[in-house]
Coordinates of C-alpha atoms in Angstrom, one line a residue:
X1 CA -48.1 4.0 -5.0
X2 CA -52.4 4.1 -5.2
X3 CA -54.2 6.9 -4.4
X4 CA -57.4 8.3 -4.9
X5 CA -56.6 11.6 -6.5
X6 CA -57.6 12.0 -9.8
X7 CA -55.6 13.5 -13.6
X8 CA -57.5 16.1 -15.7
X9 CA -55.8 16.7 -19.3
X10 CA -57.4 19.6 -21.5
X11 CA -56.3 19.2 -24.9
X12 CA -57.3 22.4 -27.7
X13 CA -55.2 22.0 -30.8
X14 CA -54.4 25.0 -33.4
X15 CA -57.1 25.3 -36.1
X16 CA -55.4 27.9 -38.2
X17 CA -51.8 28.7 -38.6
X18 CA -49.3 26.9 -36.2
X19 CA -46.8 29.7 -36.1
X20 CA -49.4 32.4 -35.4
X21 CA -49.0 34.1 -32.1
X22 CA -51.1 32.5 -29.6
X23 CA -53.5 35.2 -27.2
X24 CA -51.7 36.1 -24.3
X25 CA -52.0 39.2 -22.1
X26 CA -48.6 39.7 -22.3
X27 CA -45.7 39.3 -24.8
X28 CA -42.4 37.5 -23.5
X29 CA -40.5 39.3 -26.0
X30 CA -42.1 43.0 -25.5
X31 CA -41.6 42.4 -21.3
X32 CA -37.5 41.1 -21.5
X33 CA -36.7 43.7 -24.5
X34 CA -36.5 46.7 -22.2
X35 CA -33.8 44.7 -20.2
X36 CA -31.9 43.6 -23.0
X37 CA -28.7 45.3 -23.5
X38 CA -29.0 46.3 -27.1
X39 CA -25.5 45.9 -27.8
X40 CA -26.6 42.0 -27.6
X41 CA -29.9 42.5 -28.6
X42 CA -29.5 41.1 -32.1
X43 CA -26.5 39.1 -31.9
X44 CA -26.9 35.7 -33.7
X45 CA -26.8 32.7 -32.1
X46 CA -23.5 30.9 -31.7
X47 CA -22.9 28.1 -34.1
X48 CA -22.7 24.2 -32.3
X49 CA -19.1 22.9 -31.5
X50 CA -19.6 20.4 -34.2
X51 CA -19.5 22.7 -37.0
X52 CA -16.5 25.2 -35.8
X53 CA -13.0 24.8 -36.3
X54 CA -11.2 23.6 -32.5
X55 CA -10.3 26.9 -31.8
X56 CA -13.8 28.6 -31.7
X57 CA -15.3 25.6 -30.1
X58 CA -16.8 26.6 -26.2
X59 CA -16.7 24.9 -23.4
X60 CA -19.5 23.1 -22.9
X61 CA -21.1 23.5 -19.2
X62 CA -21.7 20.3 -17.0
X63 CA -22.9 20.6 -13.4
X64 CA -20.0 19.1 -11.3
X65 CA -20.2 15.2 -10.6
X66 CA -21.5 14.5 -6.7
X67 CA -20.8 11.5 -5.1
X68 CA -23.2 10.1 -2.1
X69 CA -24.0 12.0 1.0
X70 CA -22.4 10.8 4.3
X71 CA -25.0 9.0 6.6
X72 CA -26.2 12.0 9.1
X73 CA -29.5 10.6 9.9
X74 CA -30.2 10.2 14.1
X75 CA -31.9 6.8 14.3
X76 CA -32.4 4.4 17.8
X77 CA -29.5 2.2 17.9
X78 CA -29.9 -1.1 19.6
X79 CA -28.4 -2.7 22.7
X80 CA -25.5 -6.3 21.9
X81 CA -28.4 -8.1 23.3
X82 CA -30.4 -7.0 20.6
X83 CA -27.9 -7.0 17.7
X84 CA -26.9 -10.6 16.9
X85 CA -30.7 -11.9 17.4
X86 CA -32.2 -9.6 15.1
X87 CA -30.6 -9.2 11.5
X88 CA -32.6 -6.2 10.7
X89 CA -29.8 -3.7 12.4
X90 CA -27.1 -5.7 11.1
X91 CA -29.0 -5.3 7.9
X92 CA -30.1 -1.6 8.0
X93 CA -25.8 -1.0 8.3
X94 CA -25.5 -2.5 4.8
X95 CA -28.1 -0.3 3.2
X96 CA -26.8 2.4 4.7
X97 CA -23.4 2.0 3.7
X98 CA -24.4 0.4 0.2
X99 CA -26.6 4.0 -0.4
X100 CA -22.8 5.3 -0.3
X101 CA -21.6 3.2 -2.8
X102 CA -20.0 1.0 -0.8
X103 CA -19.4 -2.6 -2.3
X104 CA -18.7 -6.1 -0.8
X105 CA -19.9 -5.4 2.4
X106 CA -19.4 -7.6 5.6
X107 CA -20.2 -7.2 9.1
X108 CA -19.6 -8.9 12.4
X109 CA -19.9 -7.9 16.0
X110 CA -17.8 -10.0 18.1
X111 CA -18.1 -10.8 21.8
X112 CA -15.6 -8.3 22.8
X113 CA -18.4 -5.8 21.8
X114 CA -16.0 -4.6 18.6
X115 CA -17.7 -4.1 15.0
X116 CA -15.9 -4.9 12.2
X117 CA -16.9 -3.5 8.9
X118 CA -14.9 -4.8 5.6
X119 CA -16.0 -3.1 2.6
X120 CA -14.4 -1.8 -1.0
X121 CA -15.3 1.7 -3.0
X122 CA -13.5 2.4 -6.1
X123 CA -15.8 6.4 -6.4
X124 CA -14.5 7.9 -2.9
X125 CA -11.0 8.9 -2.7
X126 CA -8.7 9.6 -0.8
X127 CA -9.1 6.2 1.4
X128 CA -9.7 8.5 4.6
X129 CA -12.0 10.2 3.4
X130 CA -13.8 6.6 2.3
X131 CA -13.1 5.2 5.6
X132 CA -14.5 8.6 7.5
X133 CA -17.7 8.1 5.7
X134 CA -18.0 4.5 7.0
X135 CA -16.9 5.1 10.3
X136 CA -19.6 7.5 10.6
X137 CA -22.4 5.5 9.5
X138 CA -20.8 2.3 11.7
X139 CA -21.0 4.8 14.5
X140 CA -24.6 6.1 14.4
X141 CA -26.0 2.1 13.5
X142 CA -23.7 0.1 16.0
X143 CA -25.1 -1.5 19.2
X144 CA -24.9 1.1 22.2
X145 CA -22.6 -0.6 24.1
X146 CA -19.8 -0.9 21.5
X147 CA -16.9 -0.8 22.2
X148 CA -15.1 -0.4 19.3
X149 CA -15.2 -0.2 15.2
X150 CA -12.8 -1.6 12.6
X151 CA -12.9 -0.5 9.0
X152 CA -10.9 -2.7 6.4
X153 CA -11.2 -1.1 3.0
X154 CA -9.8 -2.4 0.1
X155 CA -10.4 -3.0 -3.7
X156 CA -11.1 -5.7 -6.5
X157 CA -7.6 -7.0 -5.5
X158 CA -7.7 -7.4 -1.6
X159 CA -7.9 -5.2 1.5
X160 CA -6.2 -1.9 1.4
X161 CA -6.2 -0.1 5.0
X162 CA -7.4 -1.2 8.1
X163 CA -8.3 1.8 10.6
X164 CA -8.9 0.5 14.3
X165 CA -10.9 3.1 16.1
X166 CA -10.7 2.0 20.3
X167 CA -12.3 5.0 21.5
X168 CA -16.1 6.1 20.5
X169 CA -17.0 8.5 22.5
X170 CA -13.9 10.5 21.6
X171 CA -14.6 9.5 17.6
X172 CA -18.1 11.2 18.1
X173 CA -16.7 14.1 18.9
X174 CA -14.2 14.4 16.4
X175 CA -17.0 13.7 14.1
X176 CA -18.9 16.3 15.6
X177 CA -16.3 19.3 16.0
X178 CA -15.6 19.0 19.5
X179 CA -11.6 18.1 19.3
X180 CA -9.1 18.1 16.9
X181 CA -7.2 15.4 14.2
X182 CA -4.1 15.7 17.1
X183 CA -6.8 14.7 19.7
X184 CA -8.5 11.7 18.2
X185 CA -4.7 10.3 16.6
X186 CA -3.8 8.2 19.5
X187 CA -6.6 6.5 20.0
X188 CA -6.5 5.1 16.1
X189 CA -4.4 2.5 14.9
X190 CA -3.5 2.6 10.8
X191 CA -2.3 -0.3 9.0
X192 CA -1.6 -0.2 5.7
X193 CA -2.2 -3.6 4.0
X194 CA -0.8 -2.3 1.0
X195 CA 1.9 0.2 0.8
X196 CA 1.1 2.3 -2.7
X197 CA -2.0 4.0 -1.1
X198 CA -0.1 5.6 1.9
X199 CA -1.2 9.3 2.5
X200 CA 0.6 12.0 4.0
X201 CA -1.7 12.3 6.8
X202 CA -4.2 9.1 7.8
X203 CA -6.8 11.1 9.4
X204 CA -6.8 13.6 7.2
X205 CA -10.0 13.7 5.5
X206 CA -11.6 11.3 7.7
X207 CA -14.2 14.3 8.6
X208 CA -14.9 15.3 5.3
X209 CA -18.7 15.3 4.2
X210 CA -18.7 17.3 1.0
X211 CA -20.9 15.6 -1.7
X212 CA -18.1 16.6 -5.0
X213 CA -17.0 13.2 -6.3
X214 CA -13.2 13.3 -6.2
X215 CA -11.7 11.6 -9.0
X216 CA -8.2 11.3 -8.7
X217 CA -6.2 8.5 -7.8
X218 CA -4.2 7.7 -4.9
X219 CA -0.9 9.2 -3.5
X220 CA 1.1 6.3 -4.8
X221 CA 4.4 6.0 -2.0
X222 CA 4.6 9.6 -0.5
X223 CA 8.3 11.0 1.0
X224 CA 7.8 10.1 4.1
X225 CA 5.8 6.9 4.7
X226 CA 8.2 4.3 2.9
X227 CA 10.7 5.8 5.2
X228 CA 8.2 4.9 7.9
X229 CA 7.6 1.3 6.9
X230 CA 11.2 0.3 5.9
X231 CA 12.4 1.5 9.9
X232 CA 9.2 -0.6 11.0
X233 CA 10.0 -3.5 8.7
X234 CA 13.4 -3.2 10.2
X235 CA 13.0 -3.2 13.7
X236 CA 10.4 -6.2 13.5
X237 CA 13.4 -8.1 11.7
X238 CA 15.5 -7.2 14.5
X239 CA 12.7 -8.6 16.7
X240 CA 12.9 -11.6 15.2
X241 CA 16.3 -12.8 15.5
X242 CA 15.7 -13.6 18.8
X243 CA 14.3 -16.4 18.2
X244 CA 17.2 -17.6 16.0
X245 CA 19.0 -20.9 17.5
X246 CA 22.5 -19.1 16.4
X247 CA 24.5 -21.5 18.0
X248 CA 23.7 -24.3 15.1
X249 CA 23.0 -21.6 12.4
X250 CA 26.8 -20.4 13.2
X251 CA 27.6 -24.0 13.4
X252 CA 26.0 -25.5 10.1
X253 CA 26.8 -21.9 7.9
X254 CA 30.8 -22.5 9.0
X255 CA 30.9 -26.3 7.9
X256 CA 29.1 -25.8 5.1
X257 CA 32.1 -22.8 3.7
X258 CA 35.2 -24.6 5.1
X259 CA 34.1 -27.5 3.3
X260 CA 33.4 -25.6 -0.2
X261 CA 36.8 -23.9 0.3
X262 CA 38.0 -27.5 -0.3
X263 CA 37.0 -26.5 -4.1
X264 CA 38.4 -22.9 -3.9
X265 CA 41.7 -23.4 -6.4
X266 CA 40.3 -26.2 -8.4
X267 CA 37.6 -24.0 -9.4
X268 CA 39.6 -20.8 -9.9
X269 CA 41.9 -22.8 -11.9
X270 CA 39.1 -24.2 -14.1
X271 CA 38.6 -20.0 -14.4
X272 CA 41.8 -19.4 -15.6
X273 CA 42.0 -22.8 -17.9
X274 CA 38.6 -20.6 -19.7
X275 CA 39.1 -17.1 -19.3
X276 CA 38.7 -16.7 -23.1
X277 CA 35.9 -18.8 -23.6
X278 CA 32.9 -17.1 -25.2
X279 CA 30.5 -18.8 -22.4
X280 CA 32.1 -18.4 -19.8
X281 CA 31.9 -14.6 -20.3
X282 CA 28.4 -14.5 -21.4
X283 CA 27.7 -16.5 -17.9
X284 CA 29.7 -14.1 -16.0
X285 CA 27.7 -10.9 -17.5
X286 CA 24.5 -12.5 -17.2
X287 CA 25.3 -13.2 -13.4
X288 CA 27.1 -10.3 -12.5
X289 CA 24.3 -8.3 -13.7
X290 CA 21.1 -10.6 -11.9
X291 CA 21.6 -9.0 -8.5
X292 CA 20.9 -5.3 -9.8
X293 CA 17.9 -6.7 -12.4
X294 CA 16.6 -8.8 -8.9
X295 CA 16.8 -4.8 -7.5
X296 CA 15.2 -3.1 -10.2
X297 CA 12.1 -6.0 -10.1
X298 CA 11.6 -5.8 -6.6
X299 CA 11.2 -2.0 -6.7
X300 CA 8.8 -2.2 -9.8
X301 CA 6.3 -5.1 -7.8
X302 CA 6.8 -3.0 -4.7
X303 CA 5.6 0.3 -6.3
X304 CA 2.8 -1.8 -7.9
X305 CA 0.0 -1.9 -6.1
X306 CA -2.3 -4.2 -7.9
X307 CA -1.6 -7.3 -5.9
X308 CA -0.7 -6.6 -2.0
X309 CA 0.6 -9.8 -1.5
X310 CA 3.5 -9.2 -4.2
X311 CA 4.1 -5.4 -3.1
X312 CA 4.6 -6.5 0.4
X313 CA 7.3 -9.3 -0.8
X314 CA 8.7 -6.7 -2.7
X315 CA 9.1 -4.7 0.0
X316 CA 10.7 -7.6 1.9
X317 CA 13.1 -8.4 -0.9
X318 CA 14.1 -4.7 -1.1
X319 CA 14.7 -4.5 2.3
X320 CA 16.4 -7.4 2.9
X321 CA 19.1 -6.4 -0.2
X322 CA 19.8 -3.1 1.7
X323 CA 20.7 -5.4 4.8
X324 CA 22.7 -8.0 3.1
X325 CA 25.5 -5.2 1.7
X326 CA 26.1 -3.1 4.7
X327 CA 26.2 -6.8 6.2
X328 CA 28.8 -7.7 3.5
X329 CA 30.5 -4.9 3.7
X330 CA 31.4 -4.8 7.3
X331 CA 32.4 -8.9 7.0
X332 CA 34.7 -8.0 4.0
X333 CA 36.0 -5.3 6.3
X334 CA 36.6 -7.7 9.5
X335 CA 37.8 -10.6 7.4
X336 CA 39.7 -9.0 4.7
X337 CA 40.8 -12.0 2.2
X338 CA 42.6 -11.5 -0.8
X339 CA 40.4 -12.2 -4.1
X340 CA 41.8 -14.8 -6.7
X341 CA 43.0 -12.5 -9.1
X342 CA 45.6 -11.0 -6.5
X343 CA 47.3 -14.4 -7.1
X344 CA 47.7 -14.7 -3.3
X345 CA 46.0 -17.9 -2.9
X346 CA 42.8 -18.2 -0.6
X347 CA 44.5 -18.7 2.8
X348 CA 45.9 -14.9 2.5
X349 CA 44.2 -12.4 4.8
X350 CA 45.0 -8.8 6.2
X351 CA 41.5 -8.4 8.6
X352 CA 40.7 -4.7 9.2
X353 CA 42.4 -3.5 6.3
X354 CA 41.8 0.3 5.6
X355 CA 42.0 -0.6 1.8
X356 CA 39.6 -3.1 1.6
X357 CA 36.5 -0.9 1.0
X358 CA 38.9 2.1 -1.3
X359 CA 38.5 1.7 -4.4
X360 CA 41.4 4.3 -4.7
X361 CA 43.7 1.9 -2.7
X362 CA 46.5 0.3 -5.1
X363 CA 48.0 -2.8 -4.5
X364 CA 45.8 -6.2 -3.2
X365 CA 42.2 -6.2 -2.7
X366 CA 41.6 -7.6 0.6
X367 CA 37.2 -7.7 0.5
X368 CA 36.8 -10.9 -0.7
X369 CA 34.7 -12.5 1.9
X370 CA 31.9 -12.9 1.6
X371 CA 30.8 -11.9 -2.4
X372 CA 28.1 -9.0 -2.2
X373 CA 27.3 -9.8 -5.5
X374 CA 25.4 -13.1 -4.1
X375 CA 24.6 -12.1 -1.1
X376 CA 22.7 -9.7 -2.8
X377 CA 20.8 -12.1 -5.4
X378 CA 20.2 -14.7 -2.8
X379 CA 18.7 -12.3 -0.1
X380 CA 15.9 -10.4 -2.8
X381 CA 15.5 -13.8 -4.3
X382 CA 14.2 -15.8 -1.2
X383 CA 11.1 -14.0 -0.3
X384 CA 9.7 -14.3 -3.6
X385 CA 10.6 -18.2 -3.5
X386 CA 9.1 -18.9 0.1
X387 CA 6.3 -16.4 -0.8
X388 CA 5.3 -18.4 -3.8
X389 CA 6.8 -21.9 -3.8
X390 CA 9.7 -21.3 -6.3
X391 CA 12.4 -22.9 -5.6
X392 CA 13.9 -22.2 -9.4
X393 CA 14.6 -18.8 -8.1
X394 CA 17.7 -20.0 -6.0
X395 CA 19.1 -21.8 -9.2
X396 CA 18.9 -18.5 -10.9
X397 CA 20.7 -16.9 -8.0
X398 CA 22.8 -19.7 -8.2
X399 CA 24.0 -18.4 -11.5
X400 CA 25.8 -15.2 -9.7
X401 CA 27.9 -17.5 -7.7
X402 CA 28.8 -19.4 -11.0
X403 CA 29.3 -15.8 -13.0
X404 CA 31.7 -14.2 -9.7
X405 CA 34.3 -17.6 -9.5
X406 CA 34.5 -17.6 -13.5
X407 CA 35.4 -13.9 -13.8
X408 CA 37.9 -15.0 -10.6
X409 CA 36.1 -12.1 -8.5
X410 CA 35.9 -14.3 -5.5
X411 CA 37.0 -17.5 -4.1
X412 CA 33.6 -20.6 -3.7
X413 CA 33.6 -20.0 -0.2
X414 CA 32.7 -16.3 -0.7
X415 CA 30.2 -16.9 -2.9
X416 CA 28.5 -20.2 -0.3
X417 CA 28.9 -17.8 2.3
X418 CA 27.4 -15.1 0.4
X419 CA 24.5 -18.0 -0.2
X420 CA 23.9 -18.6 3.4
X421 CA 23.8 -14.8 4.5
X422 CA 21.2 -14.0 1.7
X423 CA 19.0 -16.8 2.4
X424 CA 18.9 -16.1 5.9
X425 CA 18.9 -12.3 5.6
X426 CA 15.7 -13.0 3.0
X427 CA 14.0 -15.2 5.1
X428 CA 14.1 -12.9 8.2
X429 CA 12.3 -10.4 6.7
X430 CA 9.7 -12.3 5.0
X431 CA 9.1 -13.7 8.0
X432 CA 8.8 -10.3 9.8
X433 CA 6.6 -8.4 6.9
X434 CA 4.3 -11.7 7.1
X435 CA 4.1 -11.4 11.1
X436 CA 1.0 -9.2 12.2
X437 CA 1.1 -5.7 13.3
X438 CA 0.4 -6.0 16.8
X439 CA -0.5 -2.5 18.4
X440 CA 0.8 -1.5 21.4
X441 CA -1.5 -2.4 24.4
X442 CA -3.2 1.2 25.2
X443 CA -5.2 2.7 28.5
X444 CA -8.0 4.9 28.4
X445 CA -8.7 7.0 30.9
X446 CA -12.9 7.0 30.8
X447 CA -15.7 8.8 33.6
X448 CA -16.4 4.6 34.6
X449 CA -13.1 3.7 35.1
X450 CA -9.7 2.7 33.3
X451 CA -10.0 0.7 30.1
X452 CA -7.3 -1.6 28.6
X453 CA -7.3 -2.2 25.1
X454 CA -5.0 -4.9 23.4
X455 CA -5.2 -6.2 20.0
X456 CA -3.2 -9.5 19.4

């Protein structure tokens, strides 16, 4: 900026010898000798890094790295009347929470007096600790009469976490050191958008305000919190088979396998016609192992956490494989049907057979019914082909039905019903992972009244 103030330079250059002393009052040398220890007195100075062998090298000093300083300034925040009309408050939000390094930032304040904040930050970790510093700033700059502040925060890829924070008066306290994490918990609502970035404990450097940039990377799928989400994942499955119409689901699924069993000993006989042929072994290993390589994939894209969408079908697929075998395994136990290579034709059963599930038993194998083998391959493979429009992914299942009836492991109408259980299994919980987490309606107890809060 002007002003009227005014720059004197004096410059007197050396007219004799450069390295002469210069005429001062006092030495430098003769005032710090007397404090020097003289054991170090005349020690030479250490050679550079560069020069030295690795092993003599020092450590070279380097202040430690700070990252931004959480928003602590007290400013006049505005009333809801005075927010949407006037975009400088909306707008003094953003610089605040760009002077933290936040990124991609977008703001709304909705009738129902809540502001929503969606940003990303790739220099503040953990994600509570990111989300602290935001809710902070959102708290100090939002309209008076808010109500309530959601933070999304996410990455390059896509949103991350959402925190939902439904009480602000007990948030400013937290934030001030008047209650506890244990106090301010139920009144926040976590969802994690994508699974790798779970943390132990979601709140639990939301309070942090130290200015040390932290570095290191995410928690990537802690002990407890897939635990968490597969029971939650579960139970919204469950939820949804009630709106299943299982009267013509049970009716179309048993048409559909009494009328492949019309192709049960034609195609076991084709089996046995090519048992030594060279393809019809390759085909088998290749389909007998898909199932546990469909396994092994979905775990890899669910432990990846570069694109959520693909985690969360993982997590589906994975899921829905761990449902279809224990649901296999108790049909095979109900049903107990003899497999082809018992020679007992496919009309033979022995239902609750204690040998079904031994594999110590001797004699007949009576856990034909359905084939877990395809039930297994169809249920991983049908979120990922509803998820992104690939129906090719059912012919490759396809090719474990195909392997199991020409290696005479099961009958067609185990592997159609294996089909059918898979498909439905897999659908059911891409449906439910894709379904939004709905939080549970809450009541707040406040000095004006009783307060309802609901998110649909």
């Amino acid at each position: 900026k002007s002003s009227n103030g005014s720059i004197f330079v004096l410059w007197r250059p050396l007219t004799r010898d450069g390295g002469a002393k210069l005429s001062r009052s006092v030495q430098l040398y003769d005032l710090t000798s007397a404090r020097t220890d003289p054991a170090k007195k005349f020690q030479p100075t250490l050679p550079p890094n560069e020069t030295v062998i690795p092993s003599d090298r020092r450590e070279p000093w380097a202040p430690p790295p700070t990252g931004p300083a959480a928003y602590s300034r007290v400013t006049p925040t505005p009333a809801s009347e005075q927010w949407s009309p006037n975009g400088s408050y909306e707008q003094r939000l953003v610089e605040a929470l760009y002077a933290q390094e936040f990124r991609n930032i977008q703001i709304a304040y909705d009738d129902s007096h809540r502001l929503t904040v969606t940003i990303t930050n790739d220099r503040i970790h953990p994600l509570s600790r990111a989300v602290g510093r935001a809710a902070r700033t959102a708290l100090r700059l939002a309209p008076l009469d808010a109500r309530g502040i959601r933070i999304t925060l996410g990455d390059f890829t896509g949103p991350s976490v959402t925190y939902d924070f439904f009480d602000l008066t007990r948030l400013n306290r937290y934030f001030d050191g008047a209650i506890t994490q244990s106090d301010l918990a139920p009144y926040v609502a976590v969802d994690y958008v994508n699974p790798s970035v779970l943390e132990m404990n979601s709140l639990a450097e939301l309070d942090d305000l130290q200015l040390v940039a932290i570095n290191t990377l995410p928690v990537i799928l802690p002990d407890s919190h897939p635990v968490d989400r597969v029971m939650t994942d579960i139970r919204d499955a469950a939820r949804a088979t009630k709106s299943i119409d299982w009267l013509s689901a049970g009716v179309i699924g048993t048409g559909l396998v009494l009328a492949s069993s019309l192709f049960d000993r034609r195609a076991d006989q084709f089996a046995k016609d090519h048992v030594a042929s060279r393809w019809v072994k390759a085909g088998s290993n290749i389909g007998n192992a898909l199932p546990l390589l469909a396994i092994a994939g979905a775990g890899l894209a669910a432990l990846d956490g570069g694109d959520p969408a693909r985690s969360r079908t993982a997590y589906a697929g994975l899921e829905a494989g761990g449902a279809s075998v224990l649901v296999a395994a108790g049909l095979k136990y109900v049903v107990g049907r003899a497999r082809p290579e018992n020679e007992l034709g496919n009309k033979s059963f022995k239902p609750f057979s204690s040998s079904n599930l031994n594999p110590f038993s001797t004699g007949a194998s009576y856990d034909s019914f359905p084939s877990i083998h395809t039930i297994v391959a169809w249920s991983v493979a049908t979120p990922f082909a509803m998820e992104y429009d690939a129906p090719w992914l059912y012919g490759l299942a396809g090719i474990t039905n195909l392997a199991r009836v020409g290696s005479r492991q099961h009958w067609v109408s185990d592997t159609v019903a294996g089909s059918l259980l898979g498909y439905g299994i897999g659908r059911l919980f891409w449906e439910s992972s894709r379904s939004p987490n709905n939080a549970e309606p809450r009541v707040f107890l406040e000095r004006s009244g009783v307060r309802l809060s609901w998110d649909y």
